[in-house]
Each structure stands twice: as structure tokens, then as C-alpha cells.
Coordinates of C-alpha atoms in Angstrom, one line a residue:
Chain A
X168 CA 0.0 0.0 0.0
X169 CA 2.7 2.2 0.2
X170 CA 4.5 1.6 -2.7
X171 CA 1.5 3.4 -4.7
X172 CA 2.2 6.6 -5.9
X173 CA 0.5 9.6 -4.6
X174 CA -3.2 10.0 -6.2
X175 CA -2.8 13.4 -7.5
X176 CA -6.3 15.7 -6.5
X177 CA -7.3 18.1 -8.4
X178 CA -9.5 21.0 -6.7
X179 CA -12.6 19.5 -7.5
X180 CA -11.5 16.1 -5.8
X181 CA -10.6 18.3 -2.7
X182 CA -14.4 19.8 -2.6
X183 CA -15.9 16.5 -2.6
X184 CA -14.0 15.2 -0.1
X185 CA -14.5 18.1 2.2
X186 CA -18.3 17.6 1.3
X187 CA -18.1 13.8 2.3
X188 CA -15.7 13.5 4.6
X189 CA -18.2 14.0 7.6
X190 CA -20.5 11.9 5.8
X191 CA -23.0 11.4 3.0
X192 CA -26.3 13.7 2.8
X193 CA -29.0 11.0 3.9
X194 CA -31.5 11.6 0.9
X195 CA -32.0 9.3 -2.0
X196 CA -29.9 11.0 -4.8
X197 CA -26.9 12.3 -2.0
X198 CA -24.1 12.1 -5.1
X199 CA -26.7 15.0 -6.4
X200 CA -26.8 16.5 -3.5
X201 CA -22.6 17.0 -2.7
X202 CA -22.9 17.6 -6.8
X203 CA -25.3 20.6 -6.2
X204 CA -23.0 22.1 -3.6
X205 CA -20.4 21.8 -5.4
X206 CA -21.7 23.3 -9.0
X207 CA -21.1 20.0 -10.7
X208 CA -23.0 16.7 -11.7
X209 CA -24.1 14.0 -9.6
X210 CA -22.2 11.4 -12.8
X211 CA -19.0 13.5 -12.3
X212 CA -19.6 13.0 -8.3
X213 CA -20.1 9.4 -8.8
X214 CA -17.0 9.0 -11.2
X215 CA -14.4 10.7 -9.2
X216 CA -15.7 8.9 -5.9
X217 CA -15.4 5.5 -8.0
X218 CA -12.1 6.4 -9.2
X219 CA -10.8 7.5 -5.5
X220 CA -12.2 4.3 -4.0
X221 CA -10.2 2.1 -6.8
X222 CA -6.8 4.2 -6.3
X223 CA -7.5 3.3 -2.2
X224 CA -7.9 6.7 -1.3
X225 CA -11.2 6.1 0.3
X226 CA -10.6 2.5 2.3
X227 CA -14.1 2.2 1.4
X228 CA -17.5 3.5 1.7
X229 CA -20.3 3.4 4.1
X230 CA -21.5 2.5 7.7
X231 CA -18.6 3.7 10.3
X232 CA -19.6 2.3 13.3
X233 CA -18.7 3.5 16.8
X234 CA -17.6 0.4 18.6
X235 CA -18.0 2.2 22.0
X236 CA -22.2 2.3 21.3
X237 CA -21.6 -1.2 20.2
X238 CA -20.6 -2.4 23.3
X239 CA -17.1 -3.1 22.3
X240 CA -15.9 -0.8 24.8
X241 CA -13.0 -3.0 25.6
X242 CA -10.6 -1.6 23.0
X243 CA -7.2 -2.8 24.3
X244 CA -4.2 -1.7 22.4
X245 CA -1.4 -4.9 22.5
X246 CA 2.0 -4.2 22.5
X247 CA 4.8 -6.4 22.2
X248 CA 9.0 -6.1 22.1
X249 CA 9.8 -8.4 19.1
X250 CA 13.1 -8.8 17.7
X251 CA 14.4 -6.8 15.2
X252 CA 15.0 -9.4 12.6
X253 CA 11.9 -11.4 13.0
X254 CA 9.7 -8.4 13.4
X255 CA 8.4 -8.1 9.7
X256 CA 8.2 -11.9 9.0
X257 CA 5.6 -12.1 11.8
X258 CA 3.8 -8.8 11.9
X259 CA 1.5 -10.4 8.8
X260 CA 0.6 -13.1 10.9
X261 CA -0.5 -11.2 13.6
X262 CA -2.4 -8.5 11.2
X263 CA -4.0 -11.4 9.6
X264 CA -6.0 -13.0 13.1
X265 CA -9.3 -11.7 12.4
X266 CA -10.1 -10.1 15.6
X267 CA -7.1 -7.6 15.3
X268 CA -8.4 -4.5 13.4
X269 CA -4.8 -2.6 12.7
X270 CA -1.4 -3.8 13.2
X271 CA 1.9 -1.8 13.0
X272 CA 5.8 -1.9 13.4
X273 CA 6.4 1.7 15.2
X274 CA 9.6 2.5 16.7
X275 CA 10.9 2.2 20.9
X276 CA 11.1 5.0 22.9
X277 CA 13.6 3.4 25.8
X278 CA 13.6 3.6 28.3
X279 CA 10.1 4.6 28.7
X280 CA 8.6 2.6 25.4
X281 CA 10.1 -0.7 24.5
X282 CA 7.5 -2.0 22.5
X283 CA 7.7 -2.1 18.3
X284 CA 4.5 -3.6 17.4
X285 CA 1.2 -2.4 17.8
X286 CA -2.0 -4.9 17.5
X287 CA -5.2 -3.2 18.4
X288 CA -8.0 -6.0 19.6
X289 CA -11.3 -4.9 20.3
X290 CA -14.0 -7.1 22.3
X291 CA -16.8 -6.5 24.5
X292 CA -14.8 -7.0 28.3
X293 CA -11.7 -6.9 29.2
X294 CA -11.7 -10.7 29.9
X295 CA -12.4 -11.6 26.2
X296 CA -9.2 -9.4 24.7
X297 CA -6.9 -10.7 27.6
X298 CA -7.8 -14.2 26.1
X299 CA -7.2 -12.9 22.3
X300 CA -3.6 -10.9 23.4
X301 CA -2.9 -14.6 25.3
X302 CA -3.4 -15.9 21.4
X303 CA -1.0 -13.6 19.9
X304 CA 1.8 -14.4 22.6
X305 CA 1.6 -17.7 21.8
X306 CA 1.3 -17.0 18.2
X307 CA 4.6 -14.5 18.2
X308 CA 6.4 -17.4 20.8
X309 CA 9.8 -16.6 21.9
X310 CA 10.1 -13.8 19.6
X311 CA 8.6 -11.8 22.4
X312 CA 10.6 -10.1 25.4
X313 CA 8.1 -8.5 26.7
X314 CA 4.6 -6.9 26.3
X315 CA 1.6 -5.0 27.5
X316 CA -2.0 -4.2 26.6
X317 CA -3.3 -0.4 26.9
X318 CA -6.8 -0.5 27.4
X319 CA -8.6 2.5 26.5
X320 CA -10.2 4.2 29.1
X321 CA -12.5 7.0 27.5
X322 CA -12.4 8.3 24.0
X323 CA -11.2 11.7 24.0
X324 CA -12.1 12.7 20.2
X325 CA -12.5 11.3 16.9
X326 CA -13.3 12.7 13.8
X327 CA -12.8 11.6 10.3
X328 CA -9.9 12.6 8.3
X329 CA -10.5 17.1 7.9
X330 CA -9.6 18.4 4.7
X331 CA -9.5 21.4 4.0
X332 CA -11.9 22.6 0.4
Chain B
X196 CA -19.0 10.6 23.4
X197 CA -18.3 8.1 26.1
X198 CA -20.4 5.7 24.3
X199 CA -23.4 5.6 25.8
X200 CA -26.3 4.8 23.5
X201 CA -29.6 4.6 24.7
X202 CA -31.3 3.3 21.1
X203 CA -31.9 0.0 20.8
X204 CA -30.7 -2.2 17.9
X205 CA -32.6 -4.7 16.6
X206 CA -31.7 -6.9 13.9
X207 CA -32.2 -4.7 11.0
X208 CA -29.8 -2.6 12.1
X209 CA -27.7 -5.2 13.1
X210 CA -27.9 -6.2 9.2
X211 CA -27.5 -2.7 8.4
X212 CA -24.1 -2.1 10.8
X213 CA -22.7 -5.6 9.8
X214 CA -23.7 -5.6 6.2
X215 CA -22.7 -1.9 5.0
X216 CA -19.3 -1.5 6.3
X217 CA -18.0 -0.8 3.2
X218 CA -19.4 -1.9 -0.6
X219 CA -21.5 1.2 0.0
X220 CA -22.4 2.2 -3.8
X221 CA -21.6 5.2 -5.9
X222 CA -24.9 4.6 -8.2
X223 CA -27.0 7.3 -8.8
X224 CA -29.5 5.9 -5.7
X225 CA -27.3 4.2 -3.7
X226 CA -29.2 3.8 -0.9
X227 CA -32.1 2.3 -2.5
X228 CA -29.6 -0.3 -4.0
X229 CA -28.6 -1.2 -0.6
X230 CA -31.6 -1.5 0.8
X231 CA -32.6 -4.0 -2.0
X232 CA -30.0 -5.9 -0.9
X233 CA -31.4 -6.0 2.7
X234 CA -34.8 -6.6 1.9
X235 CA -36.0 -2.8 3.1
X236 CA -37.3 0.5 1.2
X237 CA -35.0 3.1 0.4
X238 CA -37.1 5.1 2.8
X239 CA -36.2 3.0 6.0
X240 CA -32.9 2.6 5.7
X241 CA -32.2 6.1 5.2
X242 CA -33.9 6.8 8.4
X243 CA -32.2 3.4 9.8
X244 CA -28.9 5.2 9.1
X245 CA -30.0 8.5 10.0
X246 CA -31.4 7.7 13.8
X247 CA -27.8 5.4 14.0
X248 CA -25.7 8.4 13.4
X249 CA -27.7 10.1 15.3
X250 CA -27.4 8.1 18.8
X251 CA -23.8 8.2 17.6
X252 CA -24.0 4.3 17.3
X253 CA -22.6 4.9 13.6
X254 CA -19.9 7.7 13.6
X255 CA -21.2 8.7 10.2
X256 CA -22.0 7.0 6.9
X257 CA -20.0 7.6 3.5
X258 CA -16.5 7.3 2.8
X259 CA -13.7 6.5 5.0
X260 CA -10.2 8.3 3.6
X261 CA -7.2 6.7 3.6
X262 CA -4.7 10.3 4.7
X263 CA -1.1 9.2 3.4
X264 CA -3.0 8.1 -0.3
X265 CA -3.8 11.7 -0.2
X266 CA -0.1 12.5 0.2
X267 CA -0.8 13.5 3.3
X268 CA 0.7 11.9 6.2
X269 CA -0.3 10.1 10.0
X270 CA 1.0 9.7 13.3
X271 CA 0.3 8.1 16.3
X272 CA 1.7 10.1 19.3
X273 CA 1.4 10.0 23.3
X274 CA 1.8 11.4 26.6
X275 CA 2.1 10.6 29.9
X276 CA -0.2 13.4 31.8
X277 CA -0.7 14.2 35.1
X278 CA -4.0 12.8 36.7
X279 CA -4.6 16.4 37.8
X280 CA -4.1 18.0 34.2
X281 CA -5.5 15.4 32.4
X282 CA -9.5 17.1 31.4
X283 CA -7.2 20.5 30.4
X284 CA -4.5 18.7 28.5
X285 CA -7.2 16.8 26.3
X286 CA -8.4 19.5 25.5
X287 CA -5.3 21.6 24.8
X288 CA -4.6 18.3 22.1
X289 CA -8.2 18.3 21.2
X290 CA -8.1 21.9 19.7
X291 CA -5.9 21.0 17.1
X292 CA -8.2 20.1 14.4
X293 CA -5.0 17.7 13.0
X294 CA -5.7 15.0 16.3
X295 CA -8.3 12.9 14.5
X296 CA -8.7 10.2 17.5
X297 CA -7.9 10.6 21.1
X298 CA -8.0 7.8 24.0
X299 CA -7.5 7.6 27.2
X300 CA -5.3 4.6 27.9
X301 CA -4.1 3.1 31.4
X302 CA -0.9 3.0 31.4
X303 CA 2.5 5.6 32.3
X304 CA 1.5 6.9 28.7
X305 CA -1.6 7.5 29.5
X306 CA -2.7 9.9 26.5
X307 CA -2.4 8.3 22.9
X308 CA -3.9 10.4 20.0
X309 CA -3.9 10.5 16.0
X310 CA -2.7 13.3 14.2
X311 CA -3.2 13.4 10.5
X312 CA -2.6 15.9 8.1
X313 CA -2.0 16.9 3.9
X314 CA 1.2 18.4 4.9
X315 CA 3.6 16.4 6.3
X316 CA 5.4 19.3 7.6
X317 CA 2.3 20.1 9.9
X318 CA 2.6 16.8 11.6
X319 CA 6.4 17.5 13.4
X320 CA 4.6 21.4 14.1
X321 CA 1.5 20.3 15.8
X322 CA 3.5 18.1 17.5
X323 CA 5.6 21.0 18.7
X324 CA 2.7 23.3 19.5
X325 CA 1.3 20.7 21.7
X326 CA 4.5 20.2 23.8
X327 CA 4.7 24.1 24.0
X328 CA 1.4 24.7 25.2
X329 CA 1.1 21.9 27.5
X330 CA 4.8 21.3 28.7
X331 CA 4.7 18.3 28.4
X332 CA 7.1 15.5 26.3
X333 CA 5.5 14.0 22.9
X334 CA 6.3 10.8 21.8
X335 CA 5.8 10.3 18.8
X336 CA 5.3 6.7 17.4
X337 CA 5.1 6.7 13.5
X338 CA 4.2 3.7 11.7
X339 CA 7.6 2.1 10.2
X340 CA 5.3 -1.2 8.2
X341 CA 1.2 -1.7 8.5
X342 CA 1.1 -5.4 8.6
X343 CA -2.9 -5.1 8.5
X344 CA -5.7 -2.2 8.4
X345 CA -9.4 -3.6 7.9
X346 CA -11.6 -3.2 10.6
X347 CA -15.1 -5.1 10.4
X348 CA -17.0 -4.7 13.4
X349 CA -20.4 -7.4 14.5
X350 CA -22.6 -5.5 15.8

């Protein structure tokens, strides 16, 4: 993913992402709508959206849900120290269990930070991701020195990606 | 924002949360093609979707972005912040209209937020600004390899 070149956006691509960005108007012709704000056509809407979606510039379209209303309020960010030469063979394996949403390599902070990949694991108590992060020990093995699971406490913000039009 | 729906779900909008995570159309009537595929009128899911995002169950329906296709780059940063600062400081970070997500998490770190922006350039200076006006150490944690983004949620 990022070996793609940059999608280049014109100013017309950068209007109709600030029109969508916090969401889609909720009537039956909404490309239309963003079209009519926007002094274009609904088709020319539709096109570049289509065309952003293929180049993965929009990681896809529709229902974002909020897992805190869903109950999975449990959100518990797993860390781990992995070796430095083994790090990128088993990252994959570890993005690839299904109940892991997003899985990084990011860099240690010592002393303070020693962890180097990130595994976030969301379920609905605390119990239920302790059991998944015991899965990924096992699955990562003696790889791992050490690690720790964050849980998230409150959600402080969140917003979609703000562009500016 | 702490998640506290009061709605009820029932299964339709368990089909609709589970079933529309993405595949969304760009047709001319896209929620009417959706909403053939879940045996519902056009009519009802748009007010489905609209009392979801409402109640905040859905943080909003359309497209998700993707920041660094855009050129743009993201970072995930944190801070370890006094108990007794902690409401101010969030909202010091908060302010910046760059921090996309914010969590509290339990731990010596015990801020850990997003910041995304077009420029990459304005990543290192909000950065900057927050440790200025808070006084307080950054660290900043940007992603070296993304083994895995896809987040599919059961409702």
C-alpha cells in the first residue's frame, strides 16, 4: 500500500472530499446533493468517488460504526518487544488473526517505550481481549521479550480525516 | 462521546451495521440499491442510518479516507499526563483540528492520540505546538510497516 504513488487531487477532488468527509447527505440522490453544492453533476460526483475508491484513497465506503455504542468498549491496544530481525516476518501473521483490526511496526522509545508492534484488539470486556492478546503471545512465541496491553479508558475525540476545500 | 447509547438495535440494524461496512455504492441511488440488498425500502434505511448516526451508534455514513494516499501523512503520538491535568490537557490536544482520534489509555502513557494531516510538515509542528502549550514530552510513534488495516465490526 505504500508503494502506490501519490493520487494526484485536483480541486474539484478536494471539494468533494470536504463535502463527504463527515459523511453522506442522507437523501435518496446524496451524489446529487454533494454535486449541487459543489456546482457539478451528480455522474462527475459518482465518477471521481469510483475512481478514489479504486486508487484506495477512500478504504471504502459506508457504515462507520462507533464500537464504544456497540458495546465493544474493551478496546485494548497490545504491544509487544519483538526482535528486530523477525519483526516483519511475523507482523503479517498477527495483522491477519481476524479479531485484530490494525497492526503496526512503530519505533521504541527506551527507556520509557520498548515495544515495536502495535496490535489493536477490540471485544466487549476486558476478559475476552486478555484471552485474544494470550493468542497472539503464543502466536509470536519466543520472539517476544516483553509486552503490554493499553486499554482505553475514554475516547477523547475522533473525527474523520479534515480536509481542508 | 463516552459511548453511551440509549437506542436499541434490533436486527435490522444489526444487518445494516454488519452488512454496509464498506461496498457502499456510488450509483445514482445508492441507498435504495442497498436497501434491496437487505430486503428494506430506500425510505427505511435512510432513516435506519440517520437515527444510527444520530445516537452516535454509527460515527457517520460515506467514505472512509485513507490520509497518506492523499499525500498527506499520519502519526500516532502519546503522553504521559498528570491525573490532575489530564481534562485541560485533552483539551489543549483536542483543539488541534490535525488529532483525528484521542484515547485515554491506562498506562504511564496514558494519552495516545492521532494526528493526520495533507502536509507532512504540519505533523512534526503540531507536535511541537502541543508540547509548548502543555509542557509536556511527545512521543511520537510513526508507523515504520502496516502489517494489517481492515476493521469489520459485528454488531
Amino acid at each position: 500500500m505504500n508503494e502506490q504513488p501519490t493520487f494526484r487531487l485536483d480541486e474539484t477532488d478536494r471539494g468533494i472530499i470536504a463535502a463527504t468527509q463527515n459523511g453522506l447527505p442522507l437523501v435518496a440522490r446524496p451524489y446529487d446533493e454533494v454535486a449541487r453544492g459543489l456546482g457539478l453533476t451528480g455522474a462527475e460526483v459518482r465518477r471521481r468517488l469510483a475512481g478514489m475508491l479504486d486508487a484506495g484513497v477512500i478504504r471504502r465506503n459506508g457504515a462507520v460504526p462507533n464500537h464504544y455504542a456497540l458495546g465493544l468498549s474493551a478496546n485494548g491496544m497490545s504491544v509487544w518487544d519483538v526482535t528486530d530481525d523477525v519483526v516483519d516476518e511475523l507482523g503479517p501473521k498477527v495483522g491477519a488473526l481476524d479479531f485484530v483490526s490494525h497492526c503496526y511496526r512503530r519505533p521504541r522509545h527506551l527507556p520509557i517505550w520498548p515495544y515495536n508492534l502495535f496490535a489493536m484488539v477490540h471485544g466487549r470486556s476486558r476478559d475476552e481481549v486478555t484471552e485474544k492478546v494470550e493468542a497472539i503471545a503464543e502466536l509470536l512465541g519466543p520472539a517476544v521479550r516483553a509486552h503490554d496491553v493499553l486499554y482505553s479508558t475514554r475516547l477523547l475525540k475522533k473525527t474523520g480525516l479534515r480536509i481542508a476545500a | 462521546m463516552s459511548g453511551d447509547s440509549t437506542i436499541d438495535i434490533d436486527d435490522t440494524d444489526r444487518a445494516i451495521i454488519n452488512g454496509l461496512q464498506g461496498g457502499f455504492g456510488f450509483g445514482e441511488r445508492p441507498y435504495r440499491d442497498a436497501a434491496d440488498g437487505l430486503g428494506l425500502s430506500e425510505d427505511e434505511l435512510i432513516a435506519r442510518i440517520a437515527r444510527l448516526v444520530d445516537a452516535k451508534v454509527l460515527s457517520r455514513f460515506g467514505p472512509m479516507y485513507n490520509a497518506e494516499r492523499l499525500g498527506g501523512a499520519v502519526t500516532l503520538s502519546a503522553m504521559a499526563v498528570p491525573d490532575e491535568r489530564y481534562d485541560e490537557v485533552a483539551e489543549t490536544v483536542n483543539a488541534h483540528h490535525q488529532v483525528a482520534h484521542n484515547y485515554a489509555r491506562a498506562h504511564d502513557l496514558n494519552m495516545w492520540f492521532v494526528v493526520a494531516s495533507e502536509e507532512p510538515d504540519e505533523i512534526a509542528r503540531t507536535l511541537n505546538e502541543i508540547e509548548t502549550e502543555t509542557g509536556l514530552q511527545v512521543y511520537d510513534f510513526p508507523k515504520q510497516r502496516e502489517f494489517f488495516i481492515g476493521l469489520k465490526v459485528d454488531a
